[in-house]
Structure formats: structure tokens, C-alpha cells
């Protein structure tokens, strides 16, 4: 079962059929619905594919089956690594069903978000995951089931919402720092929906304890530079601050830089806690205490919700909260003195 196919061109389905001694239509059937082909012929076709280095065309399979087996994911910024675990969780639930994830980075701005979603929809994805601030019109006129991952300032009509309990996570961060004896605590926040919920959770936690809140950056972004600017503002206006809670791990990185620029040692002089338990926080060098938003679990639930709605479009949208967890590392300690 050998065929001297020239390596100067990509092998085709006809090359596979000739090598396996079957018809091209049977090779196509193996690709689309292998259970309808005998095991002997399936193995012959797969052996020929392996020998020739044949890779089936996803576009051709889509045209033949009217299914793309693709899920679109819109994120807000590749620089913020929180989405890595979300993607990993989604893929773990989607892969066994033959689905792949196509990623689009929207960056801030309603038009950019709509353009990113439209680009994915034009590729005929079967479901859409929105891990960015959605625009009001981005889902208008489409029947594709959608899930918003994480708290946002709005949820498009007809979309499900699967999110970490960010209010609870904010309170968890406040309780951790209060438990270490900190009473002069600052919070680095941002303008997004998730940041707003984390801020309110933090605010309620320290207010309940009778502690004054010091919050900066509410109308700004949530990048490392935004975290640095917010931390600088708090440390300059409230130099007695002993702890900072950042709305995400990327902002916490900015807080560490602000502390270093002022000659402050972390955690001896200043405790820093982030949010998301991203790869940044897990770094052995950075070792950042962080609230785990359990993005992997959110990703699994997002994927399962989409699969269910793809199978049954009549299902009603749902809302689900995932409980966070505190991961204590080397950037928080009891208040000195």
C-alpha cells in the first residue's frame, strides 16, 4: 500500500484513495462518519493518510457537513493572561466532541469588539464566547448561541452568563489582608464589569470592618501600566498604606514596580494581592498571592453550556456563579510593627 507521491505538492483525497485501494467517496465517509465504514477499511484509509502525511481540509469538511465544529472566543487583551486557563478549560470540554476554539482579540472599544465578533461569525462558528465588554448590538440578527464569560457591564440579550463570584472574591481579598492586621489598605481598580464587582466586594469587606477604603483607577484600564499608576497615586497620597489589592495579577505586577521605585520591600513594608491566579502569579520568581477566579472551571461550564444550546436551541439562557479561592503566596504577610 505505497504510493510515490511527489513531496512538492500536498497529498489529496485521491492520493489517499489510491494508496488505500478504495474510492475517494469512501475516504470522505471515513473523515465525516467513520462508524459507517468497516474497521478494516477505516484502518487502511488511516494508514494511507499517515504514510502520505495527508491532513484533511477543515473547510471542505465544513462544506460537506454544514458544521464547522468551531467555537469563537472574543477576549479583550492578549497581554492579560487570565484567559489562558479559560481557554484550557473550554478545550478540555470541547475537544472530545470534535470542536476547536478560534480566538479573536478585540482590544478596548465598542467597534473593535463588534468587529472581532463579526469576524468570527463570518467564519460560521457554531457558538460564541464573549470574554470582553460586549457592545449592545454585537449579537443582533444572529441565532448563534452565546455565553458571556466573566462579569461584564452588560450581557447581550439571549446570552448566558458564566462567571466567577467576583464580589465574593473581593471580600476574600479584604478578609485576608484584615486577618493579617492591615488596616490601611489600598485597592487598584478599573472600569470593566469584573473590576467593578471585585471593587464592591472589597469595599463591603473593609467597610464592615470599619476600615477606610483607598481606591484608585476606577475609570482607567487594568493593564500593568494602569496598576503602576494607581499604586503610585495611593502610595504618594497615602504613604502609610501597608497593603494593596489589585483587580488582577497584571495590575499587581505594576504595584510591585511602584513599591520597588519607592524602596519598599514586599511583603515586609507592603503586602500585595492580585486576582485571577494567572501564570504571572504562579511564577516562582513573582510568587504573588492571588484570588483564583477558577477560569478553568468557568471554561468547562462555558463549553458545556454552549454544547447544550447547540444541541437544543430552545434552551433558555442561564446564569451561574463559580466560587473563587484564595491562593496565599509570598507577597502578603502580617503587618509589621
mmCIF file of C-alpha atoms in Angstrom:
data_model
loop_
_atom_site.group_PDB
_atom_site.id
_atom_site.type_symbol
_atom_site.label_atom_id
_atom_site.label_comp_id
_atom_site.label_asym_id
_atom_site.label_seq_id
_atom_site.Cartn_x
_atom_site.Cartn_y
_atom_site.Cartn_z
ATOM 1 C CA UNK A 1 0.000 0.000 0.000
ATOM 2 C CA UNK A 2 2.626 2.523 -1.068
ATOM 3 C CA UNK A 3 2.409 5.399 -3.477
ATOM 4 C CA UNK A 4 5.313 7.532 -4.648
ATOM 5 C CA UNK A 5 3.538 10.842 -4.239
ATOM 6 C CA UNK A 6 5.703 13.873 -5.048
ATOM 7 C CA UNK A 7 6.646 15.831 -1.937
ATOM 8 C CA UNK A 8 6.433 19.050 -3.955
ATOM 9 C CA UNK A 9 2.647 19.122 -3.525
ATOM 10 C CA UNK A 10 0.121 18.451 -0.780
ATOM 11 C CA UNK A 11 -1.368 14.923 -0.915
ATOM 12 C CA UNK A 12 -5.058 14.837 -1.851
ATOM 13 C CA UNK A 13 -8.009 12.635 -1.006
ATOM 14 C CA UNK A 14 -7.454 10.930 -4.379
ATOM 15 C CA UNK A 15 -3.894 10.008 -3.386
ATOM 16 C CA UNK A 16 -5.208 8.513 -0.139
ATOM 17 C CA UNK A 17 -7.899 6.556 -2.002
ATOM 18 C CA UNK A 18 -5.370 5.148 -4.464
ATOM 19 C CA UNK A 19 -2.924 4.207 -1.703
ATOM 20 C CA UNK A 20 -5.642 2.515 0.384
ATOM 21 C CA UNK A 21 -7.249 0.801 -2.611
ATOM 22 C CA UNK A 22 -10.651 2.379 -2.017
ATOM 23 C CA UNK A 23 -12.807 5.044 -3.661
ATOM 24 C CA UNK A 24 -12.479 8.781 -2.856
ATOM 25 C CA UNK A 25 -16.077 8.756 -1.588
ATOM 26 C CA UNK A 26 -15.194 6.110 0.992
ATOM 27 C CA UNK A 27 -12.242 8.203 2.206
ATOM 28 C CA UNK A 28 -14.664 11.118 2.576
ATOM 29 C CA UNK A 29 -17.022 8.897 4.576
ATOM 30 C CA UNK A 30 -14.201 7.885 6.907
ATOM 31 C CA UNK A 31 -13.490 11.575 7.548
ATOM 32 C CA UNK A 32 -17.118 12.527 8.137
ATOM 33 C CA UNK A 33 -18.767 9.461 9.637
ATOM 34 C CA UNK A 34 -16.242 6.677 10.340
ATOM 35 C CA UNK A 35 -18.777 4.491 12.197
ATOM 36 C CA UNK A 36 -20.413 3.692 8.842
ATOM 37 C CA UNK A 37 -17.198 2.165 7.470
ATOM 38 C CA UNK A 38 -15.858 -1.277 8.374
ATOM 39 C CA UNK A 39 -12.887 -1.366 10.734
ATOM 40 C CA UNK A 40 -10.649 -2.972 8.086
ATOM 41 C CA UNK A 41 -11.293 -0.202 5.555
ATOM 42 C CA UNK A 42 -11.029 2.527 8.212
ATOM 43 C CA UNK A 43 -7.604 1.269 9.199
ATOM 44 C CA UNK A 44 -6.486 1.072 5.560
ATOM 45 C CA UNK A 45 -7.546 4.682 4.964
ATOM 46 C CA UNK A 46 -5.944 5.960 8.174
ATOM 47 C CA UNK A 47 -2.713 4.112 7.419
ATOM 48 C CA UNK A 48 -2.604 5.712 3.963
ATOM 49 C CA UNK A 49 -3.207 9.163 5.492
ATOM 50 C CA UNK A 50 -0.367 8.621 7.945
ATOM 51 C CA UNK A 51 2.033 7.364 5.285
ATOM 52 C CA UNK A 52 1.293 10.229 2.913
ATOM 53 C CA UNK A 53 1.147 12.929 5.579
ATOM 54 C CA UNK A 54 -2.389 13.792 4.498
ATOM 55 C CA UNK A 55 -4.261 16.415 6.532
ATOM 56 C CA UNK A 56 -7.988 16.773 5.826
ATOM 57 C CA UNK A 57 -9.254 20.189 4.781
ATOM 58 C CA UNK A 58 -11.402 21.637 7.544
ATOM 59 C CA UNK A 59 -13.091 23.948 5.024
ATOM 60 C CA UNK A 60 -14.002 21.038 2.767
ATOM 61 C CA UNK A 61 -15.356 19.051 5.707
ATOM 62 C CA UNK A 62 -17.444 22.060 6.709
ATOM 63 C CA UNK A 63 -18.952 22.365 3.239
ATOM 64 C CA UNK A 64 -19.783 18.669 3.197
ATOM 65 C CA UNK A 65 -21.360 18.506 6.641
ATOM 66 C CA UNK A 66 -22.728 22.068 7.134
ATOM 67 C CA UNK A 67 -20.960 22.074 10.525
ATOM 68 C CA UNK A 68 -17.789 23.985 11.315
ATOM 69 C CA UNK A 69 -17.166 22.310 14.677
ATOM 70 C CA UNK A 70 -15.734 25.670 15.723
ATOM 71 C CA UNK A 71 -16.419 27.919 18.719
ATOM 72 C CA UNK A 72 -15.432 31.595 18.635
ATOM 73 C CA UNK A 73 -13.809 33.251 21.650
ATOM 74 C CA UNK A 74 -13.515 37.051 21.900
ATOM 75 C CA UNK A 75 -11.055 38.331 24.513
ATOM 76 C CA UNK A 76 -10.206 41.906 25.408
ATOM 77 C CA UNK A 77 -6.403 41.848 25.511
ATOM 78 C CA UNK A 78 -3.753 39.199 24.812
ATOM 79 C CA UNK A 79 -1.479 40.905 27.355
ATOM 80 C CA UNK A 80 -3.780 39.972 30.241
ATOM 81 C CA UNK A 81 -3.116 36.255 30.738
ATOM 82 C CA UNK A 82 -6.255 35.440 32.727
ATOM 83 C CA UNK A 83 -7.884 33.915 29.631
ATOM 84 C CA UNK A 84 -5.261 31.133 29.346
ATOM 85 C CA UNK A 85 -6.977 28.901 31.930
ATOM 86 C CA UNK A 86 -10.402 29.805 30.490
ATOM 87 C CA UNK A 87 -9.251 28.563 27.080
ATOM 88 C CA UNK A 88 -7.724 25.424 28.581
ATOM 89 C CA UNK A 89 -10.992 24.616 30.372
ATOM 90 C CA UNK A 90 -13.045 25.200 27.230
ATOM 91 C CA UNK A 91 -10.818 22.979 25.117
ATOM 92 C CA UNK A 92 -10.915 20.143 27.659
ATOM 93 C CA UNK A 93 -14.711 20.024 27.326
ATOM 94 C CA UNK A 94 -14.930 20.746 23.578
ATOM 95 C CA UNK A 95 -12.167 18.506 22.189
ATOM 96 C CA UNK A 96 -13.908 15.180 22.958
ATOM 97 C CA UNK A 97 -16.803 16.403 20.798
ATOM 98 C CA UNK A 98 -14.531 17.395 17.904
ATOM 99 C CA UNK A 99 -14.807 21.162 18.448
ATOM 100 C CA UNK A 100 -11.974 23.669 18.160
ATOM 101 C CA UNK A 101 -11.707 27.213 19.503
ATOM 102 C CA UNK A 102 -10.976 30.178 17.238
ATOM 103 C CA UNK A 103 -9.620 33.186 19.142
ATOM 104 C CA UNK A 104 -10.060 36.906 18.402
ATOM 105 C CA UNK A 105 -8.538 39.791 20.364
ATOM 106 C CA UNK A 106 -10.844 42.816 20.395
ATOM 107 C CA UNK A 107 -8.864 45.363 22.431
ATOM 108 C CA UNK A 108 -10.867 48.209 24.046
ATOM 109 C CA UNK A 109 -13.586 49.971 22.068
ATOM 110 C CA UNK A 110 -17.102 49.011 21.041
ATOM 111 C CA UNK A 111 -16.285 48.927 17.326
ATOM 112 C CA UNK A 112 -13.286 46.648 17.864
ATOM 113 C CA UNK A 113 -15.372 44.211 19.912
ATOM 114 C CA UNK A 114 -18.149 44.162 17.320
ATOM 115 C CA UNK A 115 -15.617 43.694 14.523
ATOM 116 C CA UNK A 116 -13.982 40.778 16.353
ATOM 117 C CA UNK A 117 -17.347 39.083 16.901
ATOM 118 C CA UNK A 118 -18.444 39.729 13.306
ATOM 119 C CA UNK A 119 -15.196 38.226 12.034
ATOM 120 C CA UNK A 120 -15.821 35.030 13.992
ATOM 121 C CA UNK A 121 -19.475 34.869 12.965
ATOM 122 C CA UNK A 122 -18.456 35.256 9.302
ATOM 123 C CA UNK A 123 -16.435 32.053 9.774
ATOM 124 C CA UNK A 124 -19.722 30.320 10.707
ATOM 125 C CA UNK A 125 -18.700 29.416 14.244
ATOM 126 C CA UNK A 126 -21.411 27.365 15.941
ATOM 127 C CA UNK A 127 -21.169 29.226 19.237
ATOM 128 C CA UNK A 128 -19.621 32.432 20.594
ATOM 129 C CA UNK A 129 -17.892 33.078 23.918
ATOM 130 C CA UNK A 130 -17.541 36.734 24.903
ATOM 131 C CA UNK A 131 -14.703 37.323 27.370
ATOM 132 C CA UNK A 132 -14.655 41.098 26.848
ATOM 133 C CA UNK A 133 -17.004 44.029 27.424
ATOM 134 C CA UNK A 134 -19.781 43.355 24.869
ATOM 135 C CA UNK A 135 -21.423 46.023 22.761
ATOM 136 C CA UNK A 136 -25.206 46.300 22.753
ATOM 137 C CA UNK A 137 -25.545 45.322 19.098
ATOM 138 C CA UNK A 138 -22.874 42.652 18.676
ATOM 139 C CA UNK A 139 -25.335 39.723 18.737
ATOM 140 C CA UNK A 140 -28.123 41.452 16.809
ATOM 141 C CA UNK A 141 -29.552 39.381 13.973
ATOM 142 C CA UNK A 142 -27.702 36.155 14.737
ATOM 143 C CA UNK A 143 -29.046 32.845 16.009
ATOM 144 C CA UNK A 144 -25.668 31.546 17.221
ATOM 145 C CA UNK A 145 -25.794 30.678 20.947
ATOM 146 C CA UNK A 146 -23.531 32.882 23.044
ATOM 147 C CA UNK A 147 -22.066 32.812 26.538
ATOM 148 C CA UNK A 148 -20.503 35.756 28.353
ATOM 149 C CA UNK A 149 -17.518 34.575 30.430
ATOM 150 C CA UNK A 150 -16.925 36.750 33.481
ATOM 151 C CA UNK A 151 -18.801 39.763 34.845
ATOM 152 C CA UNK A 152 -19.279 42.488 32.244
ATOM 153 C CA UNK A 153 -21.044 45.823 32.206
ATOM 154 C CA UNK A 154 -23.774 44.231 30.115
ATOM 155 C CA UNK A 155 -24.933 40.864 28.767
ATOM 156 C CA UNK A 156 -26.385 40.702 25.219
ATOM 157 C CA UNK A 157 -29.985 39.549 25.013
ATOM 158 C CA UNK A 158 -30.225 35.781 24.746
ATOM 159 C CA UNK A 159 -26.696 35.119 26.017
ATOM 160 C CA UNK A 160 -25.852 33.006 29.060
ATOM 161 C CA UNK A 161 -23.534 34.275 31.799
ATOM 162 C CA UNK A 162 -20.957 32.041 33.471
ATOM 163 C CA UNK A 163 -18.684 33.889 35.871
ATOM 164 C CA UNK A 164 -16.540 33.800 38.937
ATOM 165 C CA UNK A 165 -18.191 35.317 42.028
ATOM 166 C CA UNK A 166 -16.089 38.468 41.879
ATOM 167 C CA UNK A 167 -17.953 40.158 44.725
ATOM 168 C CA UNK A 168 -17.077 37.207 46.942
ATOM 169 C CA UNK A 169 -13.501 37.273 45.668
ATOM 170 C CA UNK A 170 -13.137 40.958 46.559
ATOM 171 C CA UNK A 171 -14.390 40.268 50.086
ATOM 172 C CA UNK A 172 -11.997 37.309 50.282
ATOM 173 C CA UNK A 173 -9.038 39.585 49.481
ATOM 174 C CA UNK A 174 -10.175 42.149 52.068
ATOM 175 C CA UNK A 175 -10.646 39.470 54.741
ATOM 176 C CA UNK A 176 -7.171 38.054 54.054
ATOM 177 C CA UNK A 177 -5.457 41.414 54.489
ATOM 178 C CA UNK A 178 -7.565 42.336 57.523
ATOM 179 C CA UNK A 179 -6.710 38.977 59.055
ATOM 180 C CA UNK A 180 -3.020 39.835 58.702
ATOM 181 C CA UNK A 181 -3.605 43.004 60.726
ATOM 182 C CA UNK A 182 -3.671 45.519 57.857
ATOM 183 C CA UNK A 183 -5.961 48.496 58.378
ATOM 184 C CA UNK A 184 -4.503 50.915 55.811
ATOM 185 C CA UNK A 185 -5.350 49.121 52.591
ATOM 186 C CA UNK A 186 -5.478 50.445 49.035
ATOM 187 C CA UNK A 187 -7.277 48.975 46.038
ATOM 188 C CA UNK A 188 -6.196 49.256 42.388
ATOM 189 C CA UNK A 189 -9.365 49.065 40.308
ATOM 190 C CA UNK A 190 -10.526 49.531 36.698
ATOM 191 C CA UNK A 191 -13.533 50.378 34.549
ATOM 192 C CA UNK A 192 -14.691 46.883 33.487
ATOM 193 C CA UNK A 193 -17.567 44.846 34.884
ATOM 194 C CA UNK A 194 -15.334 42.301 36.637
ATOM 195 C CA UNK A 195 -13.292 45.095 38.242
ATOM 196 C CA UNK A 196 -16.500 46.765 39.446
ATOM 197 C CA UNK A 197 -17.698 43.604 41.198
ATOM 198 C CA UNK A 198 -14.271 42.976 42.761
ATOM 199 C CA UNK A 199 -14.200 46.594 43.928
ATOM 200 C CA UNK A 200 -17.646 46.384 45.538
ATOM 201 C CA UNK A 201 -16.765 43.128 47.271
ATOM 202 C CA UNK A 202 -13.561 44.668 48.617
ATOM 203 C CA UNK A 203 -15.338 47.865 49.661
ATOM 204 C CA UNK A 204 -18.057 45.980 51.539
ATOM 205 C CA UNK A 205 -15.466 43.807 53.298
ATOM 206 C CA UNK A 206 -13.339 46.623 54.682
ATOM 207 C CA UNK A 207 -16.342 48.875 55.414
ATOM 208 C CA UNK A 208 -17.852 46.108 57.524
ATOM 209 C CA UNK A 209 -14.568 46.008 59.464
ATOM 210 C CA UNK A 210 -14.698 49.766 59.992
ATOM 211 C CA UNK A 211 -11.654 50.425 57.813
ATOM 212 C CA UNK A 212 -11.351 53.383 55.437
ATOM 213 C CA UNK A 213 -11.054 52.385 51.782
ATOM 214 C CA UNK A 214 -8.466 53.885 49.437
ATOM 215 C CA UNK A 215 -9.393 53.186 45.833
ATOM 216 C CA UNK A 216 -7.665 54.382 42.647
ATOM 217 C CA UNK A 217 -8.113 53.781 38.915
ATOM 218 C CA UNK A 218 -11.895 53.212 38.797
ATOM 219 C CA UNK A 219 -12.222 54.871 35.386
ATOM 220 C CA UNK A 220 -8.984 53.518 33.904
ATOM 221 C CA UNK A 221 -7.870 50.256 32.318
ATOM 222 C CA UNK A 222 -6.472 47.187 34.027
ATOM 223 C CA UNK A 223 -3.042 46.810 32.404
ATOM 224 C CA UNK A 224 0.315 46.654 34.195
ATOM 225 C CA UNK A 225 0.851 50.350 33.479
ATOM 226 C CA UNK A 226 -2.602 51.161 34.896
ATOM 227 C CA UNK A 227 -1.721 49.180 38.014
ATOM 228 C CA UNK A 228 1.557 51.063 38.340
ATOM 229 C CA UNK A 229 -0.181 54.455 38.008
ATOM 230 C CA UNK A 230 -2.911 53.567 40.517
ATOM 231 C CA UNK A 231 -0.373 52.187 43.009
ATOM 232 C CA UNK A 232 1.766 55.324 42.659
ATOM 233 C CA UNK A 233 -1.251 57.525 43.357
ATOM 234 C CA UNK A 234 -2.198 55.631 46.517
ATOM 235 C CA UNK A 235 1.377 55.373 47.841
ATOM 236 C CA UNK A 236 2.025 59.076 47.152
ATOM 237 C CA UNK A 237 -1.248 60.305 48.666
ATOM 238 C CA UNK A 238 -1.357 57.746 51.471
ATOM 239 C CA UNK A 239 2.255 56.850 52.292
ATOM 240 C CA UNK A 240 1.145 54.968 55.425
ATOM 241 C CA UNK A 241 -0.528 52.293 53.236
ATOM 242 C CA UNK A 242 0.607 48.790 54.232
ATOM 243 C CA UNK A 243 -1.274 46.662 51.705
ATOM 244 C CA UNK A 244 -2.586 46.858 48.133
ATOM 245 C CA UNK A 245 -5.252 44.705 46.492
ATOM 246 C CA UNK A 246 -5.084 44.769 42.676
ATOM 247 C CA UNK A 247 -8.072 43.982 40.443
ATOM 248 C CA UNK A 248 -5.945 41.460 38.520
ATOM 249 C CA UNK A 249 -2.468 39.947 38.560
ATOM 250 C CA UNK A 250 -1.270 42.182 35.739
ATOM 251 C CA UNK A 251 -2.078 45.266 37.828
ATOM 252 C CA UNK A 252 -0.383 43.591 40.815
ATOM 253 C CA UNK A 253 2.786 43.446 38.717
ATOM 254 C CA UNK A 254 2.520 47.221 38.309
ATOM 255 C CA UNK A 255 2.068 47.560 42.073
ATOM 256 C CA UNK A 256 5.283 45.601 42.675
ATOM 257 C CA UNK A 257 7.110 48.011 40.358
ATOM 258 C CA UNK A 258 5.669 51.020 42.177
ATOM 259 C CA UNK A 259 6.806 49.597 45.516
ATOM 260 C CA UNK A 260 10.300 48.950 44.172
ATOM 261 C CA UNK A 261 10.540 52.500 42.805
ATOM 262 C CA UNK A 262 9.855 53.806 46.330
ATOM 263 C CA UNK A 263 12.304 51.497 48.058
ATOM 264 C CA UNK A 264 9.544 49.454 49.683
ATOM 265 C CA UNK A 265 10.091 45.757 50.348
ATOM 266 C CA UNK A 266 7.281 43.301 49.552
ATOM 267 C CA UNK A 267 5.870 41.936 51.808
ATOM 268 C CA UNK A 268 7.883 43.399 54.727
ATOM 269 C CA UNK A 269 6.798 47.009 54.026
ATOM 270 C CA UNK A 270 3.882 46.441 51.693
ATOM 271 C CA UNK A 271 1.675 43.411 51.080
ATOM 272 C CA UNK A 272 0.322 42.945 47.552
ATOM 273 C CA UNK A 273 -2.509 40.649 46.481
ATOM 274 C CA UNK A 274 -3.740 40.133 42.916
ATOM 275 C CA UNK A 275 -6.696 38.424 41.265
ATOM 276 C CA UNK A 276 -7.073 35.636 38.643
ATOM 277 C CA UNK A 277 -4.262 33.314 39.825
ATOM 278 C CA UNK A 278 -2.744 33.681 36.365
ATOM 279 C CA UNK A 279 0.611 32.389 35.174
ATOM 280 C CA UNK A 280 2.128 35.656 36.433
ATOM 281 C CA UNK A 281 1.014 34.933 39.998
ATOM 282 C CA UNK A 282 2.174 31.310 39.756
ATOM 283 C CA UNK A 283 5.683 32.345 38.665
ATOM 284 C CA UNK A 284 8.191 31.130 41.250
ATOM 285 C CA UNK A 285 10.041 34.421 40.940
ATOM 286 C CA UNK A 286 6.998 36.696 41.419
ATOM 287 C CA UNK A 287 5.112 34.348 43.800
ATOM 288 C CA UNK A 288 2.051 36.636 44.012
ATOM 289 C CA UNK A 289 -0.767 35.964 46.472
ATOM 290 C CA UNK A 290 -3.906 35.928 44.326
ATOM 291 C CA UNK A 291 -7.607 35.183 44.337
ATOM 292 C CA UNK A 292 -8.180 32.259 41.989
ATOM 293 C CA UNK A 293 -11.129 33.062 39.731
ATOM 294 C CA UNK A 294 -11.088 29.396 38.646
ATOM 295 C CA UNK A 295 -11.135 30.306 34.974
ATOM 296 C CA UNK A 296 -10.592 26.662 34.036
ATOM 297 C CA UNK A 297 -13.863 25.704 35.747
ATOM 298 C CA UNK A 298 -15.601 28.687 34.140
ATOM 299 C CA UNK A 299 -14.236 27.490 30.778
ATOM 300 C CA UNK A 300 -15.596 23.968 31.240
ATOM 301 C CA UNK A 301 -19.039 25.295 32.204
ATOM 302 C CA UNK A 302 -18.999 27.782 29.314
ATOM 303 C CA UNK A 303 -18.231 24.972 26.839
ATOM 304 C CA UNK A 304 -20.856 22.628 28.266
ATOM 305 C CA UNK A 305 -23.477 25.387 28.206
ATOM 306 C CA UNK A 306 -22.707 26.116 24.546
ATOM 307 C CA UNK A 307 -22.773 22.436 23.571
ATOM 308 C CA UNK A 308 -26.155 22.019 25.246
ATOM 309 C CA UNK A 309 -27.587 25.042 23.426
ATOM 310 C CA UNK A 310 -26.131 23.908 20.103
ATOM 311 C CA UNK A 311 -27.914 20.584 20.564
ATOM 312 C CA UNK A 312 -31.132 22.252 21.756
ATOM 313 C CA UNK A 313 -31.509 25.890 20.594
ATOM 314 C CA UNK A 314 -34.739 26.165 22.612
ATOM 315 C CA UNK A 315 -32.853 26.069 25.924
ATOM 316 C CA UNK A 316 -33.149 29.260 27.948
ATOM 317 C CA UNK A 317 -30.011 31.292 28.755
ATOM 318 C CA UNK A 318 -28.628 30.634 32.238
ATOM 319 C CA UNK A 319 -26.555 32.451 34.840
ATOM 320 C CA UNK A 320 -24.043 30.671 37.037
ATOM 321 C CA UNK A 321 -21.520 31.819 39.653
ATOM 322 C CA UNK A 322 -18.295 29.912 40.343
ATOM 323 C CA UNK A 323 -16.873 30.254 43.855
ATOM 324 C CA UNK A 324 -13.334 31.696 43.988
ATOM 325 C CA UNK A 325 -10.426 30.504 46.152
ATOM 326 C CA UNK A 326 -7.583 32.374 47.846
ATOM 327 C CA UNK A 327 -4.045 31.234 46.967
ATOM 328 C CA UNK A 328 -1.578 32.578 49.540
ATOM 329 C CA UNK A 329 1.995 33.053 48.330
ATOM 330 C CA UNK A 330 4.943 35.275 49.124
ATOM 331 C CA UNK A 331 3.637 38.822 48.576
ATOM 332 C CA UNK A 332 1.412 39.073 51.667
ATOM 333 C CA UNK A 333 2.442 38.939 55.341
ATOM 334 C CA UNK A 334 1.344 40.206 58.727
ATOM 335 C CA UNK A 335 1.621 43.964 59.126
ATOM 336 C CA UNK A 336 4.965 44.936 60.610
ATOM 337 C CA UNK A 337 5.122 46.833 63.882
#
